[in-house]
Amino acid sequence: MKSSAAQPERIVKYRPEIDGLRSLAVLPVILFHAGFTFFSGGFVGVDIFFVISGYLITSILATEITQGNFSILSFYERRARRILPALFFVIIATLPFALVWMLDSDIQNLGRSIMSVAVFASNLFFWRNTDYFDPAATEQPLLHTWSLAVEEQYYIFFPLFLILAWKLRRTGLTLLLLCITCVSLALAEWAATYHPAVNFYLLPTRAWELLAGSLVAMLMFKPGTEESSRHRYKAALAVIGVCMVLYSILAFDDTTPFPSLYTLVPVVGTCLIILYATPFCLTGKVLSLKPLVGIGLLSYSAYLWHQPVFALYRLSPLQLTAHDAFIFPLLIAAVFALAWVSWKYIEAPFRHKKRMSRARVFTWASTGIVVLLGIGGTLNRAFTPEVDPFATKIQDCTGHDMVGPALICQKIGTGSRLVILFGDSHVLPLINAFNEDPDRTYMFISIPGCPPLVGVERYDGIGNSSNCDKPGQLQAYASQVAHLQPEKIILVGRWTLYMHGWQKKNVLQKRHHLLHLETGETGLTPQQVVAAGLNATVTFFTRSTPASQLFILEQVPDIQMFGHVKTVISSVGDHVPRAAIDTWDQGEMLMLDKETRQGILKVIRTKLYFCNTTTCKIGQGKNTYYLDDNHLSASGSRLLSEPLKMAISD
C-alpha cells in the first residue's frame, strides 16, 4: 500500500510513523464507540488527530511561506480534496438506511445535522442538541462530524493568522503561538466545570490541541535540513509519549473532564511521538510497520464510516438479537472494508491534480454543499412530527411567574381550579391527554432530564445537566409550583432511569441521570436515593401548600431494552414481553407500593392501560404509542386520559 496513492504531491517529507500514529488514534475511537469497555478513554483519539492536523498543516504552510509560493486558494483546494468527497459520499450512503430505521423526529434531526455539516458547523449543532456521552448519542449517524467542523473552522482562520504573523520570525511566532495555546487551555480548564458542553464541542477550547501540533511544527521547522539524530534520550521520550497516549486511552472514561488539564496527557504524549519518533528508534520503527501505516492511510475514511455503521445497527432490527459479541467485530471489519473502498475510489482520485483539476474540485464541492443543504432541508420539513410536545416555550406560563434556565411550561384553559403536572420531559406528552375544561387550568411544568424531587442532585460525572446538578435547584422549581397553591399536583418522572441509569445496549455510560442527596449522605442505593427524595418532596409540598392533593404517576412501560418503537414494531410487532419490563420496573413498583400504604401520596396506575399479564402493547395499526423508547406519543398519551381524569375528579 503506497502512500503516494493517497497524496501524490508532498510539500513536506513523508513520515510513515505519522500514518502509524493515525492508526493509534482511529482504532481507540472505533473501539470506544463500539462499546468495548477496555477502551474507556478511546475518545482521546480525536485529540490525537487534532495534534497531528495542527502539526501537518503548520509544516505545510511554513514551508510554502518560506519558499514564497503560499496561496490561500491552493490551501483551501487541498482541504476540499482531502475532506469533502469522502464525507459527502458517506452521508449520501447513510440516508437510505436512516429513512427505513429512524423515527420521524430523528430523521428531522438528521436533516438538520446534514445542513450543519454542509456549512462546517456541525459542532455548533451538536453543542445545542446532543451530549456526546449521552447513550442516546450513539444512535446519531453524524455525531462524529463535530470534530471535522472544529478542524475546518481552524483551517479558515489559521492560515490567515500565520501569514500575518510570519514577520515575527520563528522565535517570536513560536512564543505567540505558545501564549494563545495557554489561553485556550486555561479557558478549557475553566469551561470543563462551568460550561462542559461548550467546552467539548467548540473551537476556542479545542484550539490549543491543534496549536500544540503547530508548536511542534515550529520547533521542528528547519528549512533545508533533515532530522537524523539517534540520541537515546529522544528515543526514550518517544516511548514516554506512547505510554502517555496508551494510559489516557485505557484509564480515562466518560467522567474525565474533557478537554481540560487531563487532556494534556494524550496531547503532550502525541507531541513527544511526533518530535522524537524517528526512523532510527523503536517507536518510529513500530509505528512505521506496514499494517499500522495501512490503517493510518485509511484512518480518515474509517473515522467517517464507523459512527454511521454503529448508529444504524443500533437502530436496526439486528440490535434485538443477543449476539453483539460477534456482530461488533464484524461491523468493525465492515467499517475498514468500506473505508478501503472510499479511500481507493473516492479519496485518492480527488487528491490527484492530474485526474481532478482545481476547477472541477471546487465545482464538485459547491454542488455537494448545495445538494446536502437541499437534502437536509427536505428532511427537516418532510419529517416534522405531527405533534411535537417538546416545542413548548416558557412564555406559555409567564403570567404565572414560572422562571428557570431550563424550565418548560405550557397551560391549557383558564379555569379557577389549578392542576399542575410537574416533572421531567415525560410531562410534556401528557398535554395530549387533556382537553379544554371551563372549570380548570392545567399547567404542565417540565425540567427535562430532572426528577421533580426536592433534596437531590443529578450527576453525570462531567456535568451534563445544568438545571439539576447543583444544590437547591430542584427545590427552587418546587417552590414556584407551591407558590401557585394548586388544587392538585401530579408528580411525573421516568423513575427507572433515576434508579438504574440507562439500559441501552452497547454503551459505556451507566451513570447517566443517577441522583445523590444534597446532604452528601453516602452508602445509599439509587433506589433509596429516589425514595428519600420522594419523601422529602411530599414533606415539602405538605408544608408549603397543605391544601394541595398530591399524586404520583406510575411510569408507563419503559421499552428501552427493546429499542426505538419503530424498529421494535417492524421486527416483532406491536406487543413486547411484559416480563423484561416488570423486572426493570421492580424498584419503582416497590416504591409506589410503599407510598400507597402511607396514603399521603396517591398513585395513578398506568400499566394496566398498556399491558395484560404477559405482554405490553406499544402501538395499534399505524399509531405508535411512543415517540422513541420511553416518551409517549399523542396516541399513547390519550390512553391515560381516563386514569388522569379519574385522579383529578371530585
XYZ file of C-alpha atoms in Angstrom:
650
model
C 0.000 0.000 0.000
C 1.986 3.006 -1.253
C 1.495 6.356 0.340
C 1.815 8.117 -2.980
C -1.570 6.794 -3.991
C -3.221 8.867 -1.321
C -1.127 12.040 -1.566
C 0.755 12.279 -4.859
C 2.270 15.730 -4.336
C 4.012 16.193 -0.978
C 5.108 19.571 0.248
C 6.868 18.203 3.344
C 8.860 14.999 3.742
C 6.655 11.950 4.207
C 6.878 10.331 7.637
C 5.329 6.845 7.734
C 5.319 6.931 11.537
C 2.718 9.714 11.381
C 0.381 7.407 9.492
C 1.117 4.787 12.143
C 0.204 7.362 14.783
C -3.089 7.928 12.976
C -3.876 4.257 13.468
C -3.223 4.731 17.193
C -5.840 7.480 17.076
C -8.583 5.904 14.979
C -8.611 2.393 16.486
C -9.412 3.508 20.079
C -12.164 5.829 18.829
C -13.789 2.998 16.884
C -13.479 0.533 19.768
C -14.836 3.110 22.222
C -17.898 3.789 20.101
C -18.371 0.049 19.618
C -18.820 -0.226 23.382
C -15.626 -2.046 24.355
C -15.214 -1.066 28.000
C -11.484 -1.775 27.999
C -11.036 1.305 25.793
C -12.987 3.628 28.106
C -10.847 6.594 27.075
C -10.862 5.820 23.381
C -12.432 9.204 22.651
C -8.943 10.762 23.112
C -8.196 9.522 19.606
C -9.890 12.700 18.399
C -7.392 14.757 20.396
C -4.532 12.836 18.775
C -5.985 13.688 15.370
C -6.157 17.370 16.354
C -2.451 17.437 17.247
C -1.483 15.637 14.043
C -3.588 18.049 11.965
C -2.042 21.077 13.632
C 1.438 19.706 13.017
C 0.917 18.829 9.356
C -0.950 21.985 8.404
C 1.621 24.241 10.050
C 4.521 22.323 8.480
C 2.990 22.692 5.027
C 2.127 26.362 5.462
C 5.532 27.237 6.934
C 7.310 25.540 4.045
C 5.182 27.324 1.455
C 5.582 30.722 3.100
C 9.348 30.271 3.335
C 9.576 29.235 -0.311
C 7.398 32.167 -1.326
C 4.700 30.098 -3.019
C 1.933 30.220 -0.433
C -1.561 30.519 -1.901
C -4.687 30.612 0.208
C -6.661 29.284 -2.755
C -4.315 26.310 -3.097
C -4.585 25.653 0.622
C -8.392 25.518 0.555
C -8.241 23.411 -2.607
C -6.143 20.798 -0.775
C -8.540 20.821 2.172
C -11.506 20.374 -0.158
C -9.810 17.457 -1.903
C -8.932 15.830 1.406
C -12.125 16.276 3.406
C -15.233 16.766 1.308
C -15.567 13.921 -1.260
C -15.473 11.043 1.235
C -17.601 12.986 3.721
C -20.327 13.674 1.163
C -20.230 10.055 -0.039
C -20.691 8.647 3.481
C -23.632 10.958 4.200
C -25.423 10.003 0.979
C -24.806 6.285 1.630
C -26.268 6.624 5.133
C -29.589 8.117 4.048
C -31.499 5.048 2.722
C -30.931 3.099 5.949
C -31.772 6.088 8.120
C -35.075 6.590 6.313
C -36.054 2.965 6.976
C -34.980 2.642 10.609
C -35.134 6.092 12.201
C -38.163 7.733 13.777
C -39.617 10.772 12.026
C -38.320 13.099 14.752
C -34.838 11.585 14.438
C -34.906 11.896 10.638
C -35.798 15.555 11.059
C -32.856 15.898 13.442
C -30.647 14.108 10.895
C -31.729 16.614 8.259
C -30.684 19.486 10.464
C -27.346 17.848 11.195
C -26.742 17.334 7.449
C -27.314 21.042 6.844
C -24.883 21.891 9.641
C -22.258 19.557 8.168
C -22.652 21.247 4.785
C -21.754 24.642 6.249
C -18.968 23.306 8.518
C -20.919 23.979 11.713
C -21.963 20.551 12.978
C -20.101 21.140 16.250
C -22.423 24.091 16.881
C -25.458 21.957 16.080
C -24.467 19.097 18.370
C -23.443 21.505 21.115
C -27.011 22.789 21.205
C -28.694 19.420 20.765
C -26.594 16.455 21.909
C -24.487 15.398 24.861
C -21.600 13.401 23.368
C -21.591 10.931 26.285
C -25.364 10.504 26.405
C -26.204 6.901 25.421
C -28.818 8.265 23.012
C -25.965 9.930 21.105
C -24.789 6.517 19.939
C -27.816 6.453 17.610
C -26.899 9.673 15.760
C -25.131 8.791 12.483
C -23.335 12.135 12.057
C -22.352 12.930 15.634
C -18.668 12.382 14.885
C -18.591 15.194 12.327
C -18.297 17.711 15.173
C -14.531 17.147 15.151
C -14.334 17.786 11.403
C -16.159 21.081 11.935
C -13.625 22.114 14.592
C -10.762 21.415 12.189
C -12.493 23.156 9.285
C -13.056 26.262 11.401
C -9.389 26.153 12.406
C -8.400 25.944 8.731
C -10.387 29.097 7.991
C -8.521 31.257 10.488
C -5.077 29.737 10.992
C -3.529 30.248 7.503
C -4.504 33.925 7.574
C -3.095 34.283 11.083
C 0.167 32.561 10.129
C 0.818 34.663 7.034
C 0.201 37.867 9.007
C 2.331 36.775 11.981
C 5.198 35.326 9.932
C 7.098 38.615 10.100
C 7.709 37.899 13.795
C 10.165 35.232 12.652
C 10.413 31.775 14.097
C 11.135 32.597 17.753
C 8.572 35.377 18.081
C 5.913 33.395 16.244
C 6.530 30.335 18.419
C 6.154 32.422 21.584
C 2.936 33.966 20.263
C 1.538 30.518 19.455
C 2.526 29.355 22.935
C 0.661 32.257 24.548
C -2.508 31.594 22.534
C -2.236 27.885 23.361
C -2.017 28.622 27.090
C -5.030 30.949 26.930
C -7.112 28.322 25.106
C -6.044 25.623 27.586
C -6.921 27.837 30.556
C -10.307 28.537 29.004
C -10.868 24.784 28.539
C -9.962 24.046 32.159
C -12.444 26.676 33.367
C -15.208 25.668 30.960
C -14.835 21.977 31.862
C -16.509 22.850 35.157
C -18.882 25.648 34.225
C -19.814 25.031 30.581
C -18.940 21.401 29.750
C -20.969 21.184 26.525
C -19.474 24.383 25.112
C -16.074 23.170 26.228
C -16.356 19.834 24.480
C -17.618 20.966 21.083
C -16.367 24.461 20.275
C -13.155 25.715 18.717
C -11.980 28.209 21.395
C -11.497 25.426 23.958
C -10.204 22.924 21.401
C -7.815 25.230 19.551
C -4.959 24.593 21.982
C -4.800 20.945 20.890
C -4.349 21.930 17.239
C -1.953 24.676 18.296
C 0.100 22.120 20.234
C 0.720 20.410 16.908
C 1.547 23.788 15.379
C 4.114 24.410 18.111
C 5.719 21.054 17.360
C 5.908 22.015 13.691
C 7.591 25.329 14.551
C 10.108 23.565 16.807
C 10.953 21.109 14.032
C 10.890 23.634 11.205
C 14.432 23.833 9.827
C 14.394 24.569 6.102
C 16.912 22.527 4.149
C 17.765 20.094 6.973
C 16.619 16.636 7.952
C 16.424 15.100 11.389
C 18.706 12.073 11.679
C 19.535 12.055 15.371
C 19.888 8.743 17.154
C 20.123 10.192 20.689
C 18.890 7.678 23.231
C 17.112 10.311 25.311
C 14.983 11.203 22.293
C 14.068 7.562 21.795
C 13.106 7.393 25.471
C 10.917 10.496 25.140
C 9.113 8.899 22.198
C 8.398 5.813 24.315
C 7.136 8.044 27.123
C 4.825 9.704 24.614
C 3.371 6.330 23.592
C 2.872 5.411 27.259
C 1.036 8.690 27.902
C -1.288 8.100 24.961
C -1.977 4.494 25.953
C -2.588 5.493 29.573
C -5.222 8.043 28.562
C -6.933 5.526 26.268
C -7.136 2.881 28.986
C -7.551 4.985 32.160
C -9.790 7.894 31.150
C -13.549 7.468 30.882
C -16.708 9.497 30.353
C -16.377 11.056 33.814
C -12.997 12.632 32.967
C -13.455 16.384 32.369
C -12.650 16.903 28.709
C -10.933 18.888 27.387
C -9.099 20.085 30.493
C -5.688 19.724 32.090
C -6.283 15.971 31.892
C -6.159 16.312 28.111
C -2.516 17.322 28.393
C -1.694 13.636 28.864
C -2.647 12.467 25.332
C -1.774 15.811 23.729
C 1.740 16.021 25.193
C 2.212 12.321 24.518
C 1.322 12.846 20.854
C 3.689 15.825 20.653
C 6.541 13.712 22.038
C 5.866 10.999 19.466
C 5.860 13.482 16.574
C 9.014 15.162 17.857
C 11.105 12.116 18.662
C 9.733 9.035 16.854
C 12.402 8.918 14.147
C 13.103 6.007 11.784
C 16.085 5.152 13.999
C 14.216 4.455 17.265
C 11.920 1.644 18.372
C 8.784 3.832 18.440
C 9.363 5.058 14.903
C 10.057 1.557 13.628
C 6.926 0.123 15.241
C 4.685 2.941 14.009
C 6.173 2.527 10.529
C 5.109 -1.113 10.291
C 3.050 -1.678 7.145
C -0.162 -2.791 8.951
C -0.197 0.348 11.107
C 0.679 2.591 8.173
C -2.081 0.947 6.147
C -4.649 1.579 8.868
C -3.368 5.140 9.157
C -3.892 5.739 5.451
C -7.478 4.538 5.846
C -7.996 6.407 9.134
C -9.997 9.333 7.746
C -12.411 7.137 5.810
C -12.638 4.681 8.727
C -13.472 7.543 11.065
C -16.176 8.741 8.691
C -17.769 5.296 8.355
C -17.667 3.951 11.901
C -20.312 6.166 13.539
C -22.981 5.726 10.821
C -22.411 1.956 10.739
C -22.675 1.591 14.520
C -25.597 4.018 14.851
C -27.624 2.367 12.106
C -27.000 -1.056 13.617
C -28.317 0.190 16.955
C -31.436 1.414 15.188
C -31.950 -1.685 13.081
C -33.863 -4.884 13.861
C -30.479 -6.647 14.187
C -29.863 -4.963 17.536
C -32.693 -7.016 19.053
C -30.501 -10.110 18.859
C -28.222 -11.238 21.679
C -25.111 -11.692 19.548
C -23.322 -8.362 19.928
C -20.069 -10.076 20.909
C -19.954 -11.469 17.379
C -21.690 -8.680 15.485
C -19.498 -5.751 16.540
C -16.217 -7.331 15.385
C -17.953 -7.946 12.063
C -19.133 -4.333 11.983
C -15.587 -3.115 12.634
C -14.349 -5.281 9.766
C -17.113 -3.783 7.594
C -16.002 -0.277 8.597
C -12.482 -0.908 7.309
C -13.769 -2.598 4.163
C -15.925 0.447 3.420
C -13.007 2.699 4.346
C -10.790 0.967 1.793
C -13.427 1.372 -0.903
C -13.949 5.079 -0.239
C -10.173 5.655 0.108
C -9.434 3.846 -3.144
C -12.264 5.169 -5.278
C -13.244 8.482 -3.652
C -10.364 9.949 -1.660
C -7.439 9.018 -3.889
C -8.900 10.145 -7.249
C -9.908 13.533 -5.890
C -6.444 14.105 -4.436
C -4.683 13.659 -7.784
C -4.420 17.013 -9.508
C -3.879 15.375 -12.891
C -7.151 13.456 -12.562
C -9.153 16.235 -10.994
C -8.443 19.889 -11.784
C -8.923 22.704 -9.322
C -11.981 23.963 -11.181
C -13.618 20.540 -11.052
C -12.829 20.151 -7.349
C -14.461 23.453 -6.464
C -17.390 22.679 -8.757
C -17.929 19.303 -7.121
C -17.521 20.804 -3.639
C -20.028 23.594 -4.315
C -22.501 21.180 -5.863
C -22.137 18.794 -2.927
C -22.773 21.544 -0.404
C -25.910 22.677 -2.261
C -27.177 19.090 -2.553
C -26.635 18.424 1.164
C -28.395 21.636 2.093
C -31.301 20.604 -0.118
C -31.462 17.091 1.330
C -31.203 18.343 4.888
C -33.844 20.997 4.371
C -36.193 18.491 2.743
C -35.834 16.022 5.625
C -36.340 18.808 8.138
C -39.627 19.841 6.512
C -40.963 16.456 5.426
C -40.454 14.628 8.716
C -41.737 17.206 11.173
C -43.664 15.243 13.831
C -47.396 15.856 13.609
C -47.496 16.663 17.320
C -44.311 17.869 18.961
C -44.845 18.191 22.712
C -41.263 19.340 23.174
C -41.784 22.532 21.176
C -43.394 24.341 24.101
C -41.903 27.562 25.445
C -41.503 29.104 28.849
C -43.554 32.072 27.639
C -46.646 29.892 27.769
C -46.762 30.363 31.556
C -45.204 33.789 32.061
C -48.405 35.052 33.596
C -47.803 32.667 36.466
C -44.192 33.812 37.064
C -42.681 30.435 36.173
C -38.989 31.064 35.531
C -35.847 28.964 35.273
C -32.914 28.361 32.890
C -34.301 25.057 31.592
C -37.934 25.130 32.672
C -40.567 24.409 30.020
C -44.167 25.245 30.742
C -47.480 25.069 28.932
C -51.026 25.571 30.122
C -54.477 24.608 28.919
C -57.595 26.508 29.923
C -58.331 29.490 32.153
C -60.440 27.906 34.907
C -60.045 28.849 38.546
C -59.135 25.341 39.724
C -55.450 24.724 39.027
C -53.972 21.280 38.335
C -50.195 21.084 37.883
C -48.313 18.194 36.299
C -44.726 18.652 37.495
C -41.746 16.584 36.382
C -39.186 15.783 33.723
C -39.675 15.619 29.945
C -42.374 12.945 30.378
C -44.755 15.693 31.474
C -44.987 17.261 28.034
C -46.566 14.411 26.011
C -49.370 14.292 28.596
C -50.655 17.567 27.174
C -52.400 15.353 24.614
C -54.366 13.586 27.377
C -56.320 16.721 28.342
C -58.910 18.929 26.701
C -60.128 22.420 27.478
C -62.037 22.496 30.765
C -64.123 25.566 31.761
C -63.520 24.898 35.451
C -59.824 24.029 35.469
C -56.454 25.260 34.287
C -53.894 22.562 33.557
C -50.249 23.534 33.803
C -47.516 21.245 32.503
C -44.217 22.180 34.142
C -41.178 20.286 32.897
C -37.474 20.317 33.738
C -36.110 17.942 31.080
C -33.760 15.329 32.428
C -34.576 16.111 36.048
C -36.943 14.426 38.500
C -39.480 16.516 40.459
C -37.728 15.621 43.708
C -36.626 18.016 46.431
C -33.262 17.498 48.085
C -31.486 15.579 45.309
C -28.987 16.440 42.609
C -28.359 14.734 39.314
C -24.807 13.860 38.411
C -23.251 12.546 35.226
C -19.595 12.849 36.115
C -18.939 15.680 33.655
C -21.899 17.890 34.487
C -24.077 17.034 31.513
C -27.068 18.755 33.061
C -27.074 22.413 34.018
C -30.520 22.530 35.599
C -30.405 19.994 38.440
C -26.768 19.334 39.235
C -26.409 21.980 41.957
C -27.902 22.147 45.468
C -31.288 23.788 45.746
C -32.124 23.906 42.040
C -34.950 21.381 42.151
C -36.338 22.871 45.353
C -36.425 26.265 43.644
C -38.642 24.810 40.910
C -40.831 23.074 43.507
C -41.162 26.380 45.379
C -42.568 28.018 42.258
C -45.122 25.222 41.977
C -46.082 25.574 45.643
C -46.359 29.356 45.308
C -49.255 28.862 42.872
C -51.217 26.935 45.556
C -52.682 24.435 43.072
C -55.623 22.251 43.885
C -53.757 19.153 42.727
C -50.110 18.312 41.957
C -49.190 15.262 39.875
C -45.510 14.222 40.002
C -44.296 12.743 36.730
C -40.940 11.124 36.051
C -39.030 8.392 34.339
C -38.350 6.803 37.686
C -36.447 3.755 36.466
C -33.884 5.998 34.773
C -33.045 7.629 38.101
C -32.962 4.240 39.831
C -30.859 2.326 37.312
C -29.339 4.652 34.738
C -29.702 3.594 31.117
C -30.305 0.100 29.894
C -29.248 0.687 26.325
C -27.176 -1.921 24.569
C -23.528 -1.399 23.643
C -22.900 1.841 25.523
C -20.309 2.615 28.170
C -22.316 5.177 30.160
C -24.006 3.533 33.152
C -24.244 6.525 35.487
C -26.412 8.729 33.339
C -29.157 10.565 35.268
C -28.416 8.885 38.600
C -29.003 11.026 41.672
C -27.487 11.724 45.058
C -28.776 13.562 48.094
C -27.857 17.189 48.643
C -26.858 16.291 52.193
C -23.957 14.277 50.794
C -25.069 11.105 52.562
C -23.299 8.080 51.121
C -23.884 4.351 51.121
C -27.373 4.558 49.627
C -28.517 2.692 46.555
C -30.021 4.753 43.719
C -33.434 3.311 44.634
C -33.007 4.541 48.218
C -31.965 7.981 46.986
C -35.097 8.258 44.828
C -37.294 7.089 47.716
C -35.678 9.600 50.085
C -36.161 12.355 47.523
C -39.802 11.458 47.099
C -40.395 11.516 50.851
C -38.676 14.920 51.082
C -40.853 16.194 48.222
C -44.067 15.036 49.906
C -42.968 16.727 53.137
C -42.081 19.919 51.260
C -45.436 20.235 49.491
C -47.401 19.194 52.585
C -45.861 22.095 54.467
C -45.756 24.721 51.703
C -49.150 24.073 50.104
C -51.144 21.946 52.577
C -54.428 22.264 50.662
C -52.988 20.632 47.542
C -53.669 16.983 46.827
C -50.527 15.078 45.818
C -50.346 12.343 43.181
C -47.549 10.404 41.536
C -47.892 8.942 38.044
C -46.647 5.406 37.625
C -44.120 5.284 34.824
C -45.511 3.939 31.580
C -43.815 0.747 30.304
C -40.183 1.582 29.562
C -39.232 -0.251 26.365
C -35.622 0.932 26.070
C -34.319 -2.629 26.413
C -36.067 -3.419 23.124
C -35.129 -0.272 21.192
C -36.981 2.538 19.416
C -40.639 1.833 18.848
C -40.349 1.984 15.046
C -37.682 -0.715 14.986
C -39.462 -2.884 17.532
C -42.797 -2.822 15.697
C -41.138 -3.576 12.362
C -39.305 -6.514 13.940
C -41.607 -8.165 16.478
C -44.972 -6.445 16.077
C -46.897 -4.117 18.368
C -46.576 -6.270 21.524
C -43.446 -6.807 23.646
C -42.959 -9.261 26.544
C -44.005 -7.800 29.881
C -41.550 -9.830 31.983
C -38.498 -7.760 30.963
C -40.358 -4.510 31.671
C -41.533 -5.665 35.113
C -38.017 -6.764 36.032
C -36.664 -3.358 35.097
C -39.521 -1.560 36.919
C -39.324 -3.583 40.123
C -37.694 -0.823 42.171
C -40.326 1.667 41.055
C -43.164 -0.716 41.909
C -41.817 -1.267 45.423
C -41.528 2.485 45.951
C -45.088 3.120 44.741
C -46.472 0.306 46.901
C -44.868 1.923 49.942
C -46.335 5.332 49.106
C -49.765 3.743 48.605
C -49.612 2.273 52.099
C -48.668 5.632 53.598
C -51.686 7.214 51.923
C -50.418 10.800 51.682
C -49.343 10.438 48.072
C -51.878 8.821 45.762
C -50.601 6.651 42.920
C -52.082 6.868 39.415
C -51.575 3.476 37.797
C -50.700 3.342 34.093
C -49.502 -0.124 33.138
C -52.929 -1.721 33.158
C -53.844 0.562 30.227
C -50.899 -0.786 28.177
C -50.324 -4.322 29.422
C -52.044 -7.607 30.052
C -50.484 -10.340 32.162
C -47.903 -11.349 29.546
C -47.384 -8.531 27.029
C -47.446 -4.751 26.697
C -48.882 -3.029 23.672
C -46.721 -0.338 22.042
C -48.957 0.582 19.113
C -52.053 -0.185 17.150
C -52.365 -0.058 13.393
C -50.499 2.961 12.103
C -50.439 4.591 15.540
C -47.443 4.031 17.788
C -47.828 4.728 21.485
C -44.270 6.071 21.819
C -42.186 8.806 20.282
C -38.978 6.858 20.942
C -38.326 4.169 23.559
C -39.830 5.899 26.589
C -41.757 9.115 25.757
C -45.405 8.701 24.864
C -46.815 9.824 21.545
C -50.135 11.630 21.242
C -51.874 8.256 20.802
C -50.154 6.804 23.843
C -50.929 9.836 25.968
C -54.619 9.575 25.145
C -54.637 6.095 26.699
C -54.014 7.842 30.011
C -56.926 10.250 29.687
C -59.158 8.019 31.809
C -56.839 7.490 34.820
C -55.767 11.127 34.830
C -59.352 12.410 34.720
C -60.322 9.989 37.488
C -57.485 11.336 39.623
C -58.490 14.969 39.278
C -62.214 14.353 39.590
C -64.023 15.290 42.783
